[in-house]
Short mmCIF file of C-alpha atoms and ligand atoms in Angstrom, two decimals:
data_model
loop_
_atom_site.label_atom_id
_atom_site.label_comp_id
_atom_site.label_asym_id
_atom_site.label_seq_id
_atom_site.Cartn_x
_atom_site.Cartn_y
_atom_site.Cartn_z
CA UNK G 29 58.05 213.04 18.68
CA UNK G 30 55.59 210.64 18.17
CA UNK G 31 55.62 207.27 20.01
CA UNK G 32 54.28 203.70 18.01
CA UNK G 33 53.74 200.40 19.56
CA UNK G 34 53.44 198.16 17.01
CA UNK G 35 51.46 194.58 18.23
CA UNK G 36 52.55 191.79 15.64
CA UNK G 37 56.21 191.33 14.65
CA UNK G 38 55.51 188.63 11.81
CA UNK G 39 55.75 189.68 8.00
CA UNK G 40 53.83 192.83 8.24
CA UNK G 41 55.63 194.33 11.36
CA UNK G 42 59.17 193.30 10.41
CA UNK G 43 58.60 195.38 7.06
CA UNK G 44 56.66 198.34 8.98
CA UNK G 45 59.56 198.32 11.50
CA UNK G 46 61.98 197.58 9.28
CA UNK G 47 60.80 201.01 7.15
CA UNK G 48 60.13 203.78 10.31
CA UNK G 49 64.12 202.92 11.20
CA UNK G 50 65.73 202.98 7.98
CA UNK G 51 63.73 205.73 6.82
CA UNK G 52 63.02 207.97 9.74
CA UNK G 53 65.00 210.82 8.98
CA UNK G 54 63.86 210.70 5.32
CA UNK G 55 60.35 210.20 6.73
CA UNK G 56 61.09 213.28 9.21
CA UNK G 57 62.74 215.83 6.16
CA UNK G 58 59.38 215.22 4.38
CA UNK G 59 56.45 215.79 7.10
CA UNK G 60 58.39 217.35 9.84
CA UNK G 61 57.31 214.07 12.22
CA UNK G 62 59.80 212.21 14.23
CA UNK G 63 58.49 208.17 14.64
CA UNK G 64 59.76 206.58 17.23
CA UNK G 65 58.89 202.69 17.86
CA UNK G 66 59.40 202.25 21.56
CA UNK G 67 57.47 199.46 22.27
CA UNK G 68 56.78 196.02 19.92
CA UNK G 69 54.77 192.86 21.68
CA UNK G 70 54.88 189.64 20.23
CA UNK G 71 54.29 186.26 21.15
CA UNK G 72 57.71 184.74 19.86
CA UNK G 73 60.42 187.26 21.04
CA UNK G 74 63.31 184.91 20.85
CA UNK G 75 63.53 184.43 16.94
CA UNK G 76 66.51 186.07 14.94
CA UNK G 77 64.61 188.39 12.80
CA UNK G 78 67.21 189.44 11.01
CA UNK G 79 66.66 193.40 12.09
CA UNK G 80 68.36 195.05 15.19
CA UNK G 81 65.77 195.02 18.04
CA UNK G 82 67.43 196.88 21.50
CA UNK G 83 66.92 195.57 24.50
CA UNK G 84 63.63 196.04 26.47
CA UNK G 85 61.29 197.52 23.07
CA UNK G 86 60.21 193.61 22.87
CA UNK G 87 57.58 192.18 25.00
CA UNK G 88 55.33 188.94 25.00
CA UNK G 89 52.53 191.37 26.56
CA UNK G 90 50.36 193.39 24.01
CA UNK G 91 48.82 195.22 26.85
CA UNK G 92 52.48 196.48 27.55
CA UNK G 93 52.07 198.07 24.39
CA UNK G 94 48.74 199.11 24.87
CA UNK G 95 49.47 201.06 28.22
CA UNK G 96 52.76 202.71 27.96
CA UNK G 97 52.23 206.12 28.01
CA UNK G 98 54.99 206.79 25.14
CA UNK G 99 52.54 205.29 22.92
CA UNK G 100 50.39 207.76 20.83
CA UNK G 101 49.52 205.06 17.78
CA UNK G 102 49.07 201.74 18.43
CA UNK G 103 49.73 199.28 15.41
CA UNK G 104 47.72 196.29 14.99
CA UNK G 105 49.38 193.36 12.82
CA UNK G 106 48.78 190.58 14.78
CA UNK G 107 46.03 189.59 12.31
CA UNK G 108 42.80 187.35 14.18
CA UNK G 109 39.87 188.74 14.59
CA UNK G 110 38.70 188.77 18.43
CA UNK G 111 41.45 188.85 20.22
CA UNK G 112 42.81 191.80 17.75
CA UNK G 113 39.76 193.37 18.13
CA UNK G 114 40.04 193.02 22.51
CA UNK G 115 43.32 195.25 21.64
CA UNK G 116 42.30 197.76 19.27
CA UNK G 117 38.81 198.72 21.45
CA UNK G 118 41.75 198.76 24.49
CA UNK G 119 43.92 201.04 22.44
CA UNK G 120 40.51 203.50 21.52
CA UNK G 121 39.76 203.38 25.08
CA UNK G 122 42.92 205.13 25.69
CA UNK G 123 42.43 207.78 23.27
CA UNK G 124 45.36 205.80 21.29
CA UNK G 125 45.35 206.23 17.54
CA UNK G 126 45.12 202.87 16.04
CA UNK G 127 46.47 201.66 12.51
CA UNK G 128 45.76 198.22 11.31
CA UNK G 129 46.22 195.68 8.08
CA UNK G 130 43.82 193.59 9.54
CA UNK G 131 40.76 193.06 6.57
CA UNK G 132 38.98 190.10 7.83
CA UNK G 133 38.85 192.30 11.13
CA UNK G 134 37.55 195.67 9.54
CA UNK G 135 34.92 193.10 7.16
CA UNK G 136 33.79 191.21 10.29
CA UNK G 137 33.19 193.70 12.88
CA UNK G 138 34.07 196.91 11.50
CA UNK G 139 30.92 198.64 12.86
CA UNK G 140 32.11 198.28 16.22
CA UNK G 141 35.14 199.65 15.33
CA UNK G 142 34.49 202.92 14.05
CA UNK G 143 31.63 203.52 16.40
CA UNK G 144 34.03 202.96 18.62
CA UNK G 145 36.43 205.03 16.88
CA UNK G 146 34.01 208.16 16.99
CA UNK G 147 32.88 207.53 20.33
CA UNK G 148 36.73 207.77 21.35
CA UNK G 149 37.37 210.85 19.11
CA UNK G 150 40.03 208.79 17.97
CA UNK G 151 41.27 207.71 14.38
CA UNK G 152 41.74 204.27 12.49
CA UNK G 153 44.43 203.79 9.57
CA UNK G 154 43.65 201.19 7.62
CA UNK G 155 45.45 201.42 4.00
CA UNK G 156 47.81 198.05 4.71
CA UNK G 157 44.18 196.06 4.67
CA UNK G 158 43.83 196.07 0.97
CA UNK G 159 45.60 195.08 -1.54
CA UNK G 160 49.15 195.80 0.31
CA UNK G 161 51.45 198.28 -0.61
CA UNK G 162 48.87 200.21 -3.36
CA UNK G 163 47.26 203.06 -1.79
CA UNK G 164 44.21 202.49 -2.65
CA UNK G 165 42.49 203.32 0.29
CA UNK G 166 43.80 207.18 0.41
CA UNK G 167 42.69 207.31 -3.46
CA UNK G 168 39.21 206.46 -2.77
CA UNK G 169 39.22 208.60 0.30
CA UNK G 170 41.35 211.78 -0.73
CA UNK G 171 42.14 211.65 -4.23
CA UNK G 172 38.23 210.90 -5.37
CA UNK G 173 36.11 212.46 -2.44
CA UNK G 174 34.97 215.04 -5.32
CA UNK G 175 33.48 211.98 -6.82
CA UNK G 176 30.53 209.50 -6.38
CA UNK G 177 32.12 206.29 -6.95
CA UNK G 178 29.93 204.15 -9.65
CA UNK G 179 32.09 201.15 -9.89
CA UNK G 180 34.85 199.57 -8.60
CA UNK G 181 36.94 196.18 -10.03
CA UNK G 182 39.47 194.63 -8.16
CA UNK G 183 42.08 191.65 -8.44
CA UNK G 184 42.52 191.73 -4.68
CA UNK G 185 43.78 188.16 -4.37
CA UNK G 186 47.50 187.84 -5.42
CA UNK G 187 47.24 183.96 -4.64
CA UNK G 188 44.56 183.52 -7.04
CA UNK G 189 46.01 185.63 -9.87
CA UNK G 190 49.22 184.29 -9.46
CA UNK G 191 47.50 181.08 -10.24
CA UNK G 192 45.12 181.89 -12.80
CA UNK G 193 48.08 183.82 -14.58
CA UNK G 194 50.41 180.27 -14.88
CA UNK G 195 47.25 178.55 -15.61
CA UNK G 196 46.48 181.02 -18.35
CA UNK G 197 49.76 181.01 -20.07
CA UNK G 198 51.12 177.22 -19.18
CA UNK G 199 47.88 175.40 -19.68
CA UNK G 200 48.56 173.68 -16.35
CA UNK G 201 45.49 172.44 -14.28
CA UNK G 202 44.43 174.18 -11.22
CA UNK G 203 45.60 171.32 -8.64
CA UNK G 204 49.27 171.35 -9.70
CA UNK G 205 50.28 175.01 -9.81
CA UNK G 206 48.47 175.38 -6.40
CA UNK G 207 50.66 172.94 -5.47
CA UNK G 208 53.52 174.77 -7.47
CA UNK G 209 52.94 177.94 -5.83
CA UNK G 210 53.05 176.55 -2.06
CA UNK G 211 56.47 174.91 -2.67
CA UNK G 212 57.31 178.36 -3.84
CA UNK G 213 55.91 180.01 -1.46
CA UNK G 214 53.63 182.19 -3.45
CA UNK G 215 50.25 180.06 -1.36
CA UNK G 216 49.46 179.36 2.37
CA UNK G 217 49.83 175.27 3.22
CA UNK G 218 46.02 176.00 3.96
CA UNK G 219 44.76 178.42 1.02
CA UNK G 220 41.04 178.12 1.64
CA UNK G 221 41.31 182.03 2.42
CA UNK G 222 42.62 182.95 -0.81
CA UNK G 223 41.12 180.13 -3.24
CA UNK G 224 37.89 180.34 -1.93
CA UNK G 225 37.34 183.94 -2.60
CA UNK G 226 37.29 185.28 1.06
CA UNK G 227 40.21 187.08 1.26
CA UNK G 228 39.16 189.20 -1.49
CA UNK G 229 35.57 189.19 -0.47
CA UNK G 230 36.83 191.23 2.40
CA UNK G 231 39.09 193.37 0.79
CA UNK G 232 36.10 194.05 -1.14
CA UNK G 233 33.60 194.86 1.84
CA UNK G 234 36.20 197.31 2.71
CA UNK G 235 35.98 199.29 -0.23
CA UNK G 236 32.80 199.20 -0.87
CA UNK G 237 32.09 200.67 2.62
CA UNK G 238 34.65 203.55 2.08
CA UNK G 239 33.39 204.07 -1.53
CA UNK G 240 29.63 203.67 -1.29
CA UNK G 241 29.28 204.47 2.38
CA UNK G 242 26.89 202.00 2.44
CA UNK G 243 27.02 199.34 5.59
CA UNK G 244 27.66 196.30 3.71
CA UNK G 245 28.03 193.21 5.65
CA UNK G 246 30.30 189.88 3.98
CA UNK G 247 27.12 188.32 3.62
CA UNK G 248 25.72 190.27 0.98
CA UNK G 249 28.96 189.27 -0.89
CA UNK G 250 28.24 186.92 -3.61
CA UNK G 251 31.92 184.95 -2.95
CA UNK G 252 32.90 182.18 -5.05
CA UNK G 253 36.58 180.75 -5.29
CA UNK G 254 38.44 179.75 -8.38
CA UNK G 255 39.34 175.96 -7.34
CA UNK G 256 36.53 174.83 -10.01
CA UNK G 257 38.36 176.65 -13.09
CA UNK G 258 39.25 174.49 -15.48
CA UNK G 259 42.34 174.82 -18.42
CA UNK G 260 39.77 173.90 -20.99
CA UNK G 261 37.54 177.37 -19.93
CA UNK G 262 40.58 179.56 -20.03
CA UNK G 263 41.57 178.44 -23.63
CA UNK G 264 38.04 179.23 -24.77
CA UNK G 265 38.19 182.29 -23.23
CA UNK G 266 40.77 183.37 -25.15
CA UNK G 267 39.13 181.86 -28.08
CA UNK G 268 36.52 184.73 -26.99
CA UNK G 269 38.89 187.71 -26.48
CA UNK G 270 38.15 186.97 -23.18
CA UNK G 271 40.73 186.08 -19.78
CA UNK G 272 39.56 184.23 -16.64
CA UNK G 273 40.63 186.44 -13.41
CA UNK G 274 39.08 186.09 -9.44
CA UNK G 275 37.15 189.82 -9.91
CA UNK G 276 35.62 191.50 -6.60
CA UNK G 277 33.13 194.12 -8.50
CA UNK G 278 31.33 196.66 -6.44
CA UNK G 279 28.52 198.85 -8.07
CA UNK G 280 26.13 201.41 -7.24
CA UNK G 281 23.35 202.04 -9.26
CA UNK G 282 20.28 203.54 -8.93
CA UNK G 283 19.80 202.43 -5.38
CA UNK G 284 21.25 198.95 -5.99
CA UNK G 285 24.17 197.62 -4.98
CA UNK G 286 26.09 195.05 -6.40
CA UNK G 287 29.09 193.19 -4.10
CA UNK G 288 30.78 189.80 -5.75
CA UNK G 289 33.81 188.01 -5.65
CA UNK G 290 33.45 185.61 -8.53
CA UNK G 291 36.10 183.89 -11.81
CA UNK G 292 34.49 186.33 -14.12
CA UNK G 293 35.92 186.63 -17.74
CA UNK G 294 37.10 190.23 -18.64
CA UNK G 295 37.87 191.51 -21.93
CA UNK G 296 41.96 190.92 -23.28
CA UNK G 297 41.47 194.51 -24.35
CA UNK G 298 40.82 195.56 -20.84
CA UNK G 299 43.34 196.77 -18.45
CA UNK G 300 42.63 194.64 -15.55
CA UNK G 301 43.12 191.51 -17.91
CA UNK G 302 46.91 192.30 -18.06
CA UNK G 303 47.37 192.33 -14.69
CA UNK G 304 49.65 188.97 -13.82
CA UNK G 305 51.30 186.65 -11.21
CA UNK G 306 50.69 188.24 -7.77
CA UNK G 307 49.93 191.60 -8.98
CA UNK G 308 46.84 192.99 -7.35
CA UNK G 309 45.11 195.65 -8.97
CA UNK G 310 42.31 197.93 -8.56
CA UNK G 311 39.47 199.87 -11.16
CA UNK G 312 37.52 202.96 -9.68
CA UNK G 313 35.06 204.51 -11.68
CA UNK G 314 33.84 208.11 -10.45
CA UNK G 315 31.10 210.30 -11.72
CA UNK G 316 33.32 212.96 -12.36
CA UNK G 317 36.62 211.50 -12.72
CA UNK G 318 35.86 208.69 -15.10
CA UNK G 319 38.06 205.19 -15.07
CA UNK G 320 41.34 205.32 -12.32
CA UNK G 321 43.41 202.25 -12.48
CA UNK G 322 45.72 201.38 -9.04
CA UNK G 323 48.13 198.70 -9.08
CA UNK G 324 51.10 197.23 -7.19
CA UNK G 325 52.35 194.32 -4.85
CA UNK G 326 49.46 193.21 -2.57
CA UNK G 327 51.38 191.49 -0.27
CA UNK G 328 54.67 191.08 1.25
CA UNK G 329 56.94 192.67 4.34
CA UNK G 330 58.09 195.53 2.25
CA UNK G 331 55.00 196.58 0.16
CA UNK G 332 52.69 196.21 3.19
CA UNK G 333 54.94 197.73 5.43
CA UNK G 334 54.87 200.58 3.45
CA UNK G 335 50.99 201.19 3.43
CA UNK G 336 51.71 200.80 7.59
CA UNK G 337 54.15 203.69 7.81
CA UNK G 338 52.05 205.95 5.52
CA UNK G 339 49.01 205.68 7.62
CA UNK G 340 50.90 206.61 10.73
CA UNK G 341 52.72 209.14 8.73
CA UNK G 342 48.96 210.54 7.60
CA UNK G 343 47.88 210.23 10.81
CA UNK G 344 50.78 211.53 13.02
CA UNK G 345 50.37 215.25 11.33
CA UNK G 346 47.02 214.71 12.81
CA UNK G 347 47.57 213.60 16.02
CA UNK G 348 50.05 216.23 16.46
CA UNK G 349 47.18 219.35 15.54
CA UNK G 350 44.57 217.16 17.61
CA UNK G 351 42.21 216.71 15.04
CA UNK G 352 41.20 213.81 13.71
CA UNK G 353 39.49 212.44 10.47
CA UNK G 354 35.88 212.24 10.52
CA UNK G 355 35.30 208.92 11.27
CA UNK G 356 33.89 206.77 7.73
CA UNK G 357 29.88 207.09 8.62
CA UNK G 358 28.07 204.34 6.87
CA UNK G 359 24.01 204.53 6.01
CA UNK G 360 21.71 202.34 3.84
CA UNK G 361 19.78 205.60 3.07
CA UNK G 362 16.82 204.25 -0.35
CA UNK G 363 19.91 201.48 -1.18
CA UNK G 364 19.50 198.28 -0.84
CA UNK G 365 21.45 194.84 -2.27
CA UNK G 366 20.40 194.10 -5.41
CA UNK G 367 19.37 190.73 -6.03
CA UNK G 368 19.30 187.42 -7.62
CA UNK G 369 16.39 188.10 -10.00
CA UNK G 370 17.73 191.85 -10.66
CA UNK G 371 21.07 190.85 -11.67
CA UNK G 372 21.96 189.98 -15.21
CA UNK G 373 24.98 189.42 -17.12
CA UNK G 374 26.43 188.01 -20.34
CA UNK G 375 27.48 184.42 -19.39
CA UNK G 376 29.47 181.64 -21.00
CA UNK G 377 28.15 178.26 -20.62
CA UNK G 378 30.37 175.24 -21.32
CA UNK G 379 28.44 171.59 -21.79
CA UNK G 380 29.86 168.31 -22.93
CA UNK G 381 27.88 166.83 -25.51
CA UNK G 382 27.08 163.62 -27.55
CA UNK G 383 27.79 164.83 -31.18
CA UNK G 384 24.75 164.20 -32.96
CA UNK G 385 21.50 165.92 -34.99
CA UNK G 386 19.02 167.55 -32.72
CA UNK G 387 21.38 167.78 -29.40
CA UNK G 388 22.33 171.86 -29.96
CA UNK G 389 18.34 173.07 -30.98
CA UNK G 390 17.47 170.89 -27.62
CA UNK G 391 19.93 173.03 -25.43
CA UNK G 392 19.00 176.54 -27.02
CA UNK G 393 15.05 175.62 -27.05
CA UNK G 394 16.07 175.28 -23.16
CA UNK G 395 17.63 178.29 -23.08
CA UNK G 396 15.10 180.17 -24.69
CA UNK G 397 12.50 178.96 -22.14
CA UNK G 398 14.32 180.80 -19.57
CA UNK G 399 14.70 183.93 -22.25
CA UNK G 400 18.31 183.69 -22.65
CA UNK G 401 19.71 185.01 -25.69
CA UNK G 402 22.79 182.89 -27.57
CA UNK G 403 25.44 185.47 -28.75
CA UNK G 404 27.85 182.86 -29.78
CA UNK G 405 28.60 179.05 -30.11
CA UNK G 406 32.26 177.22 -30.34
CA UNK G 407 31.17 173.15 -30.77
CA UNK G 408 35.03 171.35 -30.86
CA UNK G 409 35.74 168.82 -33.24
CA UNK G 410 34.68 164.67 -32.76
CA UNK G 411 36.35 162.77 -30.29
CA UNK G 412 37.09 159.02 -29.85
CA UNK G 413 34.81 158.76 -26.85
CA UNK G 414 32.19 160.03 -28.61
CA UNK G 415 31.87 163.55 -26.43
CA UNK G 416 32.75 167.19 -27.18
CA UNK G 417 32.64 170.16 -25.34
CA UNK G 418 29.65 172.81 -26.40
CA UNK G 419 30.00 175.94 -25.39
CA UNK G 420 27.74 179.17 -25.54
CA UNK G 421 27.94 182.74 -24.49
CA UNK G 422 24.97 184.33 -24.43
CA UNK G 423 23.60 187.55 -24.21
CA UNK G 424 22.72 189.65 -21.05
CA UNK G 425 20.81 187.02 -18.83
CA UNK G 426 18.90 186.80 -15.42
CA UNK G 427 21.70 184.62 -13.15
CA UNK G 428 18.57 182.57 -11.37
CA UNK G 429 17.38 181.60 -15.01
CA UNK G 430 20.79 180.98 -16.28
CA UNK G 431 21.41 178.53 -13.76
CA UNK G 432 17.67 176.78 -13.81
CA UNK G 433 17.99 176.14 -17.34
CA UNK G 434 22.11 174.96 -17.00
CA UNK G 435 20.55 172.04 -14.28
CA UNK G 436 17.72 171.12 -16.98
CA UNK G 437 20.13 170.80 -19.80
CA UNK G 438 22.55 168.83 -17.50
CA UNK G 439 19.91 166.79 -17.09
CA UNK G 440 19.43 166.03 -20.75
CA UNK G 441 20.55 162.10 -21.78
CA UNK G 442 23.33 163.62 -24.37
CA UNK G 443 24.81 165.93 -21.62
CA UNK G 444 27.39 164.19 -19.67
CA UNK G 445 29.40 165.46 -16.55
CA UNK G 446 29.33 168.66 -14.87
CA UNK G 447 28.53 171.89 -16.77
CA UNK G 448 29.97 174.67 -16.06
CA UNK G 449 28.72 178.90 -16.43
CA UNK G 450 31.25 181.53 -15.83
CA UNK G 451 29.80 185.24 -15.86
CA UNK G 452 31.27 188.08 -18.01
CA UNK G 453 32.35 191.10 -17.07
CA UNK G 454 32.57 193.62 -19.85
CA UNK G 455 34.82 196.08 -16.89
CA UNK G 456 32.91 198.89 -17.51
CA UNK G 457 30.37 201.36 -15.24
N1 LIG Q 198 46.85 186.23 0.88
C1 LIG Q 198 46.68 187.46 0.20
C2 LIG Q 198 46.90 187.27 -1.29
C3 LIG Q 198 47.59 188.55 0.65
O1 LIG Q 198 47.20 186.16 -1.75
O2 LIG Q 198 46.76 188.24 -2.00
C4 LIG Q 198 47.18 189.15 1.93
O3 LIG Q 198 45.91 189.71 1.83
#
């Protein structure tokens, strides 16, 4: 028998929970494991959660969990980073086997985790901390270790892409569906996290450590949010062949790595640009391999839940043989972030124009000072006020150019309001 203490009964644990009871015999037919929860410490232990909880497995005191010996894995979903951290280097400490969901955690201090990890000759489980219930971490780690991993796309952000989806097929502005989607539910009354990129930028700092084993820090993420898209860019987009989704894109390349969260426009043809609503979904490319695709729920009690119970599942087996994973050993090695000035990309460019002689040769003589090549050009038909919306997609271009030359042709008399660039990302390694 194996003993869990699970630390966090909100969402996350209820589902977890919820799963090793209902399914422990099913779970013990398959592996050979029995999972018992014997302990469970959360701050609110009065609330009807809907699930039987017997008397004395709640407490209000994590360290309860922490330091009963029936414990062997220790489950983290309390989410917070410092204090959740105080627990898990407690847990190590112990020799306790920790699993946790917690991303921002793993992004923001995972080095002292899994030093710590190592130095404990313990083991971490960490598949609930991306993209919920889609195991993407045990592909990357098991199903492609024969690989080097070139590339990796994700829609990591379920928020986002829920949004982007309705704003894609209703033609709805940003501001209202965001406001849609927290009556509903589907958003957090405060959805900086998720709109502004960061959730995903550490979902993406995750894998990018356990694909590239390279110690990337959420710094070197390019992150930018999707609360500036506009309806207008979408339905040009599709004019393109294009669709608008949040994209966290990892690459390696000869020495050079590449780490952004950014509204990137993908190819319709493209798998990841039918992923909808809250879908997450996630593109690996490997050397040997070629293109895997991974998708499913990234959120939720159930789907998360489930990536819980199959890390302590994984690691139980483990545990019981006393032999743990090699802990994930990151190294810089020749690599390095690549930068600004190295990185170029087909971009579309959207101005809004005066409609007259002379005004589209001024913005591509611009353009070409900064040697960036037009591949396209949509100009919309005469409006009353006099304005219309230009926009261009060019060819392969340095970003710091792209944007020097965008700020010179806002600058232009004819150019009114805010101009807008949105990369493109073709999806491929
Ligand atoms: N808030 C996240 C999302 C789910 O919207 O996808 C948890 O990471």
């Amino acid at each position: 028998m194996i003993g869990i203490g699970i630390i966090g009964l909100g969402t996350v644990g209820i589902g977890a929970y919820k799963i090793l009871r209902e399914h422990r015999s099913l779970i013990y037919q398959r592996t050979g494991v029995d999972l018992d929860v014997v302990k469970i410490a959360d701050v609110d232990i009065e609330r009807d959660r809907g699930i039987p909880l017997e008397k004395g497995l709640l407490t209000q005191n994590a360290l309860e969990v922490i330091n009963d010996d029936r414990v062997d894995i220790v489950v983290e979903l309390m989410g917070g980073v410092h204090t959740a951290f105080d627990y898990i280097a407690q847990a190590l400490k112990k020799k306790k086997w920790v699993v946790t969901a917690n991303k921002a955690l793993l992004a923001e201090r995972g080095d002292e985790i899994f030093r710590l990890v190592e130095e404990e000759g313990c083991e971490i489980g960490f598949e609930a901390s991306v993209c919920g219930g889609i195991p993407v971490i045990r592909a990357i780690r098991d199903g492609l270790v024969g690989n080097r991993i070139d590339y990796i796309l994700g829609i990591l952000n379920g928020t986002c892409n829920y949004i982007l989806t309705r704003m894609t097929e209703e033609g709805i502005s940003f501001d209202a569906i965001l406001k849609d989607a927290q009556r509903l539910g589907f958003a957090e009354s405060d959805p900086t996290l998720d709109i502004e990129g960061i959730d995903a930028a550490h979902k993406l700092c995750i894998l990018i450590r356990l694909a590239f084993h390279y110690p990337l820090q959420m710094k070197d993420i390019v992150t930018e949010g999707i609360s500036k898209i506009e309806s207008i860019d979408i339905e040009f987009a599709k004019e393109f062949g294009y669709t608008i989704k949040l994209l966290g894109v990892g690459k390696e390349e000869n020495g050079l790595i590449d780490a952004r969260v950014v509204p990137a426009m993908i190819p319709v043809r493209h798998p990841m640009s039918t992923v909808n609503g809250v879908f997450n979904a996630v593109y690996v490319v490997g050397d040997k391999v070629g293109p895997t695709l991974y998708y499913g729920r990234g959120a939720g009690s159930d789907p998360t839940g489930s990536a819980v119970v199959s890390d302590i599942v994984d690691m139980a087996c483990r545990l019981i043989a006393k032999s743990p994973r090699t802990a994930l050993s990151l190294h810089k090695g020749n690599r390095r972030m690549r930068t600004d000035e190295e990185s170029s990309f087909p971009y579309y460019m959207r101005f809004t124009v005066e409609d007259r002689p002379g005004v589209l040769s001024r913005i591509s003589g611009i353009l070409a000072e900064y040697r960036i090549s037009i591949s396209s050009v949509i100009q919309k038909g005469r409006e009353e006020v006099g304005h219309v919306p230009l926009v261009i997609v060019t060819h392969e271009a340095i970003e710091k150019d792209l944007k020097r030359a965008k700020e010179e042709i806002s600058k232009l008399p004819f150019v009114k309001g805010e101009s807008v660039h949105i990369r493109i990302e073709e999806g491929s390694s």
